[in-house]
mmCIF file of C-alpha atoms in Angstrom:
data_model
loop_
_atom_site.group_PDB
_atom_site.id
_atom_site.type_symbol
_atom_site.label_atom_id
_atom_site.label_comp_id
_atom_site.label_asym_id
_atom_site.label_seq_id
_atom_site.Cartn_x
_atom_site.Cartn_y
_atom_site.Cartn_z
ATOM 1 C CA MET A 1 22.047 2.671 17.699
ATOM 2 C CA LEU A 2 20.525 4.641 15.205
ATOM 3 C CA LEU A 3 17.048 6.104 15.338
ATOM 4 C CA ALA A 4 15.735 6.891 12.026
ATOM 5 C CA ILE A 5 12.673 9.270 11.588
ATOM 6 C CA ASP A 6 10.666 9.384 8.203
ATOM 7 C CA CYS A 7 8.108 12.231 8.601
ATOM 8 C CA GLY A 8 5.472 12.274 5.812
ATOM 9 C CA ASN A 9 2.402 14.549 5.358
ATOM 10 C CA THR A 10 0.192 12.132 7.283
ATOM 11 C CA ASN A 11 2.252 9.779 9.350
ATOM 12 C CA THR A 12 5.589 9.829 11.008
ATOM 13 C CA VAL A 13 7.856 6.401 11.367
ATOM 14 C CA PHE A 14 10.422 6.021 14.112
ATOM 15 C CA SER A 15 12.788 3.062 13.759
ATOM 16 C CA ILE A 16 15.559 1.881 15.696
ATOM 17 C CA TRP A 17 18.518 -0.017 13.892
ATOM 18 C CA ASP A 18 20.985 -1.763 16.186
ATOM 19 C CA GLY A 19 23.701 -2.401 13.860
ATOM 20 C CA ALA A 20 22.236 -5.574 12.399
ATOM 21 C CA LYS A 21 18.542 -5.130 11.932
ATOM 22 C CA PHE A 22 15.503 -2.611 12.754
ATOM 23 C CA ILE A 23 14.347 -3.765 16.392
ATOM 24 C CA ALA A 24 11.367 -1.716 16.411
ATOM 25 C CA THR A 25 8.927 0.693 14.486
ATOM 26 C CA TRP A 26 6.417 2.820 15.719
ATOM 27 C CA ARG A 27 4.017 5.213 13.745
ATOM 28 C CA THR A 28 2.411 8.438 14.996
ATOM 29 C CA ALA A 29 0.149 11.046 13.070
ATOM 30 C CA THR A 30 2.473 14.126 12.087
ATOM 31 C CA MET A 31 1.550 17.056 13.872
ATOM 32 C CA HIS A 32 3.853 20.095 13.552
ATOM 33 C CA GLN A 33 2.513 21.361 16.943
ATOM 34 C CA ARG A 34 4.080 18.159 18.739
ATOM 35 C CA THR A 35 7.312 19.246 20.816
ATOM 36 C CA ALA A 36 10.360 17.592 21.498
ATOM 37 C CA ASP A 37 9.512 16.784 24.992
ATOM 38 C CA GLN A 38 6.148 14.981 23.633
ATOM 39 C CA TYR A 39 8.084 13.105 21.040
ATOM 40 C CA TYR A 40 10.361 11.676 23.888
ATOM 41 C CA VAL A 41 7.539 10.873 26.189
ATOM 42 C CA TRP A 42 5.782 9.040 23.488
ATOM 43 C CA LEU A 43 8.897 7.156 22.419
ATOM 44 C CA SER A 44 10.254 6.314 25.558
ATOM 45 C CA THR A 45 7.059 5.009 26.719
ATOM 46 C CA LEU A 46 7.048 2.447 23.786
ATOM 47 C CA MET A 47 10.292 1.468 24.246
ATOM 48 C CA ALA A 48 9.629 0.866 27.915
ATOM 49 C CA PHE A 49 6.659 -1.157 27.072
ATOM 50 C CA GLN A 50 8.392 -3.560 24.386
ATOM 51 C CA LYS A 51 11.479 -3.567 27.003
ATOM 52 C CA ILE A 52 13.680 -2.243 24.577
ATOM 53 C CA GLU A 53 16.884 -0.653 26.223
ATOM 54 C CA ALA A 54 18.529 1.077 23.389
ATOM 55 C CA ASP A 55 21.513 3.676 23.516
ATOM 56 C CA ILE A 56 20.609 5.835 20.856
ATOM 57 C CA THR A 57 23.804 7.773 19.696
ATOM 58 C CA ASP A 58 22.769 8.726 16.124
ATOM 59 C CA VAL A 59 19.691 10.192 14.663
ATOM 60 C CA ILE A 60 18.739 10.772 10.832
ATOM 61 C CA VAL A 61 15.375 12.664 9.752
ATOM 62 C CA SER A 62 13.654 12.794 6.527
ATOM 63 C CA SER A 63 10.990 15.110 6.400
ATOM 64 C CA THR A 64 8.330 16.304 3.798
ATOM 65 C CA VAL A 65 6.879 18.824 6.241
ATOM 66 C CA PRO A 66 9.608 21.609 7.009
ATOM 67 C CA ARG A 67 7.844 22.835 10.166
ATOM 68 C CA VAL A 68 8.427 19.560 12.196
ATOM 69 C CA VAL A 69 11.990 19.204 11.853
ATOM 70 C CA PHE A 70 12.984 21.912 14.421
ATOM 71 C CA ASN A 71 11.287 19.960 17.190
ATOM 72 C CA LEU A 72 12.960 16.564 15.771
ATOM 73 C CA ARG A 73 16.246 18.539 15.853
ATOM 74 C CA VAL A 74 15.566 19.326 19.305
ATOM 75 C CA LEU A 75 14.683 15.948 20.313
ATOM 76 C CA ALA A 76 18.068 14.546 19.106
ATOM 77 C CA ASP A 77 20.063 17.281 20.867
ATOM 78 C CA ARG A 78 18.280 17.244 24.101
ATOM 79 C CA TYR A 79 17.523 13.727 24.744
ATOM 80 C CA PHE A 80 20.365 11.880 22.720
ATOM 81 C CA ASN A 81 22.905 14.433 22.916
ATOM 82 C CA THR A 82 23.543 14.187 19.020
ATOM 83 C CA ARG A 83 23.061 16.444 15.889
ATOM 84 C CA PRO A 84 20.879 14.628 13.526
ATOM 85 C CA ILE A 85 21.746 14.103 9.770
ATOM 86 C CA VAL A 86 18.748 15.815 7.943
ATOM 87 C CA VAL A 87 18.088 14.526 4.386
ATOM 88 C CA GLY A 88 18.200 17.129 1.895
ATOM 89 C CA LYS A 89 20.125 19.728 4.122
ATOM 90 C CA PRO A 90 23.546 20.725 2.302
ATOM 91 C CA GLU A 91 25.544 18.959 4.956
ATOM 92 C CA CYS A 92 23.746 15.396 4.227
ATOM 93 C CA ASP A 93 25.627 13.851 1.591
ATOM 94 C CA LEU A 94 23.881 11.283 -0.795
ATOM 95 C CA PRO A 95 25.634 8.127 -2.225
ATOM 96 C CA VAL A 96 24.090 8.996 -5.449
ATOM 97 C CA ASP A 97 23.683 12.160 -8.031
ATOM 98 C CA VAL A 98 20.385 14.021 -8.357
ATOM 99 C CA ARG A 99 20.118 15.158 -12.033
ATOM 100 C CA VAL A 100 16.847 17.438 -12.395
ATOM 101 C CA ASP A 101 16.422 20.982 -13.467
ATOM 102 C CA ALA A 102 18.526 23.670 -11.758
ATOM 103 C CA GLY A 103 16.711 25.237 -8.614
ATOM 104 C CA THR A 104 14.512 22.131 -8.380
ATOM 105 C CA ALA A 105 13.934 20.930 -4.789
ATOM 106 C CA VAL A 106 13.369 17.221 -4.585
ATOM 107 C CA GLY A 107 11.537 15.749 -1.663
ATOM 108 C CA PRO A 108 13.841 14.104 0.643
ATOM 109 C CA ASP A 109 11.669 10.943 0.699
ATOM 110 C CA ARG A 110 12.065 10.338 -2.915
ATOM 111 C CA LEU A 111 15.864 10.791 -2.234
ATOM 112 C CA VAL A 112 15.527 8.188 0.204
ATOM 113 C CA ASN A 113 13.693 5.703 -1.751
ATOM 114 C CA THR A 114 15.877 6.484 -4.662
ATOM 115 C CA VAL A 115 19.280 5.544 -2.522
ATOM 116 C CA ALA A 116 17.409 2.517 -1.016
ATOM 117 C CA GLY A 117 16.101 0.848 -4.363
ATOM 118 C CA TYR A 118 19.696 1.466 -5.905
ATOM 119 C CA ASP A 119 21.238 -0.410 -2.884
ATOM 120 C CA LEU A 120 19.055 -2.949 -2.848
ATOM 121 C CA PHE A 121 18.312 -3.647 -6.633
ATOM 122 C CA GLY A 122 20.684 -1.662 -8.652
ATOM 123 C CA GLY A 123 19.851 0.836 -11.331
ATOM 124 C CA ASP A 124 17.076 1.066 -14.053
ATOM 125 C CA LEU A 125 14.427 1.429 -11.476
ATOM 126 C CA ILE A 126 10.883 2.728 -11.208
ATOM 127 C CA VAL A 127 10.045 3.351 -7.528
ATOM 128 C CA VAL A 128 6.312 3.738 -6.695
ATOM 129 C CA ASP A 129 5.564 5.069 -3.360
ATOM 130 C CA PHE A 130 1.666 4.757 -2.349
ATOM 131 C CA GLY A 131 1.792 7.794 0.272
ATOM 132 C CA THR A 132 -0.427 10.983 0.544
ATOM 133 C CA ALA A 133 0.580 11.363 -2.800
ATOM 134 C CA THR A 134 1.386 8.581 -5.094
ATOM 135 C CA THR A 135 4.750 9.157 -6.513
ATOM 136 C CA PHE A 136 7.119 7.603 -9.417
ATOM 137 C CA ASP A 137 10.786 8.064 -8.873
ATOM 138 C CA VAL A 138 12.957 7.132 -11.610
ATOM 139 C CA VAL A 139 16.455 5.878 -10.931
ATOM 140 C CA ALA A 140 19.142 5.748 -13.542
ATOM 141 C CA GLU A 141 21.576 2.739 -14.154
ATOM 142 C CA ASP A 142 24.143 4.453 -12.096
ATOM 143 C CA GLY A 143 21.535 5.225 -9.238
ATOM 144 C CA ALA A 144 20.925 8.623 -9.930
ATOM 145 C CA TYR A 145 17.795 10.388 -9.093
ATOM 146 C CA VAL A 146 16.672 11.520 -12.755
ATOM 147 C CA GLY A 147 12.907 12.778 -12.143
ATOM 148 C CA GLY A 148 9.695 11.281 -11.949
ATOM 149 C CA VAL A 149 5.819 11.719 -11.755
ATOM 150 C CA ILE A 150 3.647 12.865 -8.922
ATOM 151 C CA ALA A 151 -0.131 11.902 -8.848
ATOM 152 C CA PRO A 152 -2.782 12.444 -6.271
ATOM 153 C CA GLY A 153 -2.708 9.729 -3.508
ATOM 154 C CA VAL A 154 -5.435 6.943 -3.355
ATOM 155 C CA ASN A 155 -6.949 8.121 0.020
ATOM 156 C CA LEU A 156 -6.934 11.706 -1.311
ATOM 157 C CA SER A 157 -8.759 10.848 -4.421
ATOM 158 C CA LEU A 158 -11.387 9.097 -2.127
ATOM 159 C CA GLU A 159 -11.605 11.966 -0.142
ATOM 160 C CA ALA A 160 -12.057 14.404 -2.862
ATOM 161 C CA LEU A 161 -14.688 12.208 -4.385
ATOM 162 C CA HIS A 162 -16.630 12.042 -1.100
ATOM 163 C CA GLN A 163 -16.466 15.829 -0.473
ATOM 164 C CA ALA A 164 -17.196 16.888 -3.937
ATOM 165 C CA ALA A 165 -20.313 14.634 -4.563
ATOM 166 C CA ALA A 166 -22.849 15.027 -2.004
ATOM 167 C CA ALA A 167 -24.355 11.570 -2.797
ATOM 168 C CA LEU A 168 -21.365 9.659 -2.777
ATOM 169 C CA PRO A 169 -20.209 8.138 0.894
ATOM 170 C CA HIS A 170 -16.827 7.801 2.250
ATOM 171 C CA VAL A 171 -15.468 4.409 1.657
ATOM 172 C CA ASP A 172 -12.390 2.380 2.369
ATOM 173 C CA ILE A 173 -10.242 1.248 -0.404
ATOM 174 C CA SER A 174 -10.146 -2.597 -1.193
ATOM 175 C CA LYS A 175 -10.041 -4.845 -4.256
ATOM 176 C CA PRO A 176 -13.474 -5.366 -5.488
ATOM 177 C CA ALA A 177 -14.967 -8.853 -6.174
ATOM 178 C CA MET A 178 -15.816 -7.860 -9.755
ATOM 179 C CA VAL A 179 -14.820 -4.852 -11.867
ATOM 180 C CA VAL A 180 -18.555 -3.985 -12.496
ATOM 181 C CA GLY A 181 -20.318 -2.684 -9.103
ATOM 182 C CA THR A 182 -23.679 -3.601 -8.422
ATOM 183 C CA ASN A 183 -23.899 -0.959 -5.556
ATOM 184 C CA THR A 184 -22.402 2.672 -4.779
ATOM 185 C CA VAL A 185 -19.671 1.518 -2.307
ATOM 186 C CA ALA A 186 -18.498 -1.339 -4.796
ATOM 187 C CA CYS A 187 -18.812 1.038 -7.644
ATOM 188 C CA MET A 188 -16.428 3.526 -6.160
ATOM 189 C CA GLN A 189 -13.834 1.089 -4.858
ATOM 190 C CA SER A 190 -13.568 -0.458 -8.208
ATOM 191 C CA GLY A 191 -13.284 2.953 -9.695
ATOM 192 C CA VAL A 192 -10.413 3.686 -7.733
ATOM 193 C CA PHE A 193 -8.576 0.164 -7.584
ATOM 194 C CA TRP A 194 -8.750 -0.442 -11.099
ATOM 195 C CA GLY A 195 -8.307 3.147 -11.951
ATOM 196 C CA TYR A 196 -4.905 3.265 -9.844
ATOM 197 C CA VAL A 197 -3.800 -0.171 -11.265
ATOM 198 C CA GLY A 198 -4.374 1.549 -14.976
ATOM 199 C CA LEU A 199 -2.754 4.767 -13.769
ATOM 200 C CA VAL A 200 0.330 2.928 -12.313
ATOM 201 C CA ARG A 201 0.633 0.551 -15.517
ATOM 202 C CA GLU A 202 0.574 3.258 -18.000
ATOM 203 C CA ILE A 203 2.777 5.680 -16.324
ATOM 204 C CA CYS A 204 5.251 2.864 -15.900
ATOM 205 C CA ASN A 205 4.830 1.897 -19.392
ATOM 206 C CA GLN A 206 5.368 5.512 -20.654
ATOM 207 C CA ILE A 207 8.506 5.965 -18.455
ATOM 208 C CA LYS A 208 9.989 2.998 -19.827
ATOM 209 C CA ALA A 209 9.174 3.788 -23.685
ATOM 210 C CA GLU A 210 10.651 7.145 -22.717
ATOM 211 C CA ARG A 211 13.928 5.927 -21.548
ATOM 212 C CA GLY A 212 14.049 2.970 -24.026
ATOM 213 C CA ARG A 213 15.169 0.379 -21.660
ATOM 214 C CA LYS A 214 13.927 -2.417 -19.342
ATOM 215 C CA MET A 215 13.289 -1.185 -16.039
ATOM 216 C CA ARG A 216 12.089 -2.987 -12.573
ATOM 217 C CA ILE A 217 9.246 -1.688 -10.923
ATOM 218 C CA ILE A 218 9.575 -1.367 -6.932
ATOM 219 C CA SER A 219 6.525 -0.516 -4.974
ATOM 220 C CA THR A 220 6.392 0.962 -1.093
ATOM 221 C CA GLY A 221 4.109 2.823 1.017
ATOM 222 C CA GLY A 222 0.958 2.091 3.052
ATOM 223 C CA LEU A 223 -1.309 0.683 0.206
ATOM 224 C CA ALA A 224 1.335 -0.815 -1.712
ATOM 225 C CA PRO A 225 0.280 -4.369 -0.549
ATOM 226 C CA LEU A 226 -3.308 -3.743 -1.656
ATOM 227 C CA PHE A 227 -1.958 -3.123 -5.094
ATOM 228 C CA GLN A 228 0.353 -6.238 -5.160
ATOM 229 C CA GLN A 229 -2.881 -7.940 -5.669
ATOM 230 C CA ALA A 230 -3.040 -6.741 -9.311
ATOM 231 C CA VAL A 231 -1.110 -9.380 -11.165
ATOM 232 C CA ASP A 232 2.456 -8.222 -12.913
ATOM 233 C CA LEU A 233 1.819 -4.609 -11.579
ATOM 234 C CA PHE A 234 5.233 -4.820 -9.604
ATOM 235 C CA ASP A 235 8.585 -6.666 -9.699
ATOM 236 C CA GLU A 236 9.255 -6.094 -5.968
ATOM 237 C CA PHE A 237 7.529 -4.802 -2.837
ATOM 238 C CA ARG A 238 9.313 -3.365 0.108
ATOM 239 C CA ASP A 239 7.697 -1.993 3.034
ATOM 240 C CA ASP A 240 10.806 -0.957 4.644
ATOM 241 C CA LEU A 241 12.149 0.701 1.633
ATOM 242 C CA THR A 242 12.465 4.364 3.194
ATOM 243 C CA MET A 243 14.047 3.139 6.433
ATOM 244 C CA HIS A 244 16.702 1.121 4.375
ATOM 245 C CA GLY A 245 17.588 4.335 2.523
ATOM 246 C CA LEU A 246 17.913 6.255 5.612
ATOM 247 C CA ARG A 247 20.119 3.601 6.957
ATOM 248 C CA VAL A 248 21.980 3.775 3.846
ATOM 249 C CA ILE A 249 22.576 7.659 3.967
ATOM 250 C CA HIS A 250 23.527 7.508 7.441
ATOM 251 C CA ASP A 251 26.418 5.217 6.953
ATOM 252 C CA HIS A 252 27.441 7.187 3.802
ATOM 253 C CA ASN A 253 27.801 10.190 6.519
ATOM 254 C CA LYS A 254 29.031 8.427 9.220
ATOM 255 C CA GLY A 255 32.378 9.903 10.625
ATOM 256 C CA LYS A 256 31.815 13.125 8.897
ATOM 257 C CA THR A 257 31.826 16.278 11.037
ATOM 258 C CA LEU A 258 28.366 17.830 10.450
#
């Protein structure tokens, strides 16, 4: 079985693939201090609680936090007796091309989303990922990653607003009942929700105009379901997009001596 690990700036997600489907998915806060032993105790406890008896033979890792990769490598080696595939490392082959400026390091999460989007929907895509940052990844007709856009994440913007303006409270993001708020919280929620709807719509429109072709817009990430409430903003939503991409990359590399 395959253990797929997606380590983001805020959360790390572990999923087990049994060859036909993902049978379990768990999420934990990303902490670079966490050791391989701590990861294993946490993971094995959850597996036992859900009565999952998984013989993990392969591990693949995508991480936007370089400092956690070492302990995830140790986890794979010590407890599963396997050398993990790490997306973004030279020994990890991708089934798509990456066409960006020479010397540019593309985040592994963006590469994984590109692979998943192309595998599921074909080319000419814009993949919008609502994570710590809100990213837009442009997938060419042949599946190549050809660049994108990085904007501040929704929660990051809310936190910055709260910290920089002493009179403004911390609020949870939700779709407001009306655009015009009649109290401070409603005003902030409206500004963030409709502000990001406008941001996503305009950036996607500009990308499509610049490329001069019709493109499908795919959403993923923790807050993507919230923005699905905005009519005609996205063509597809996939909460498992990154895990699907990790599985595709693993299959592409399977049998290769790493």
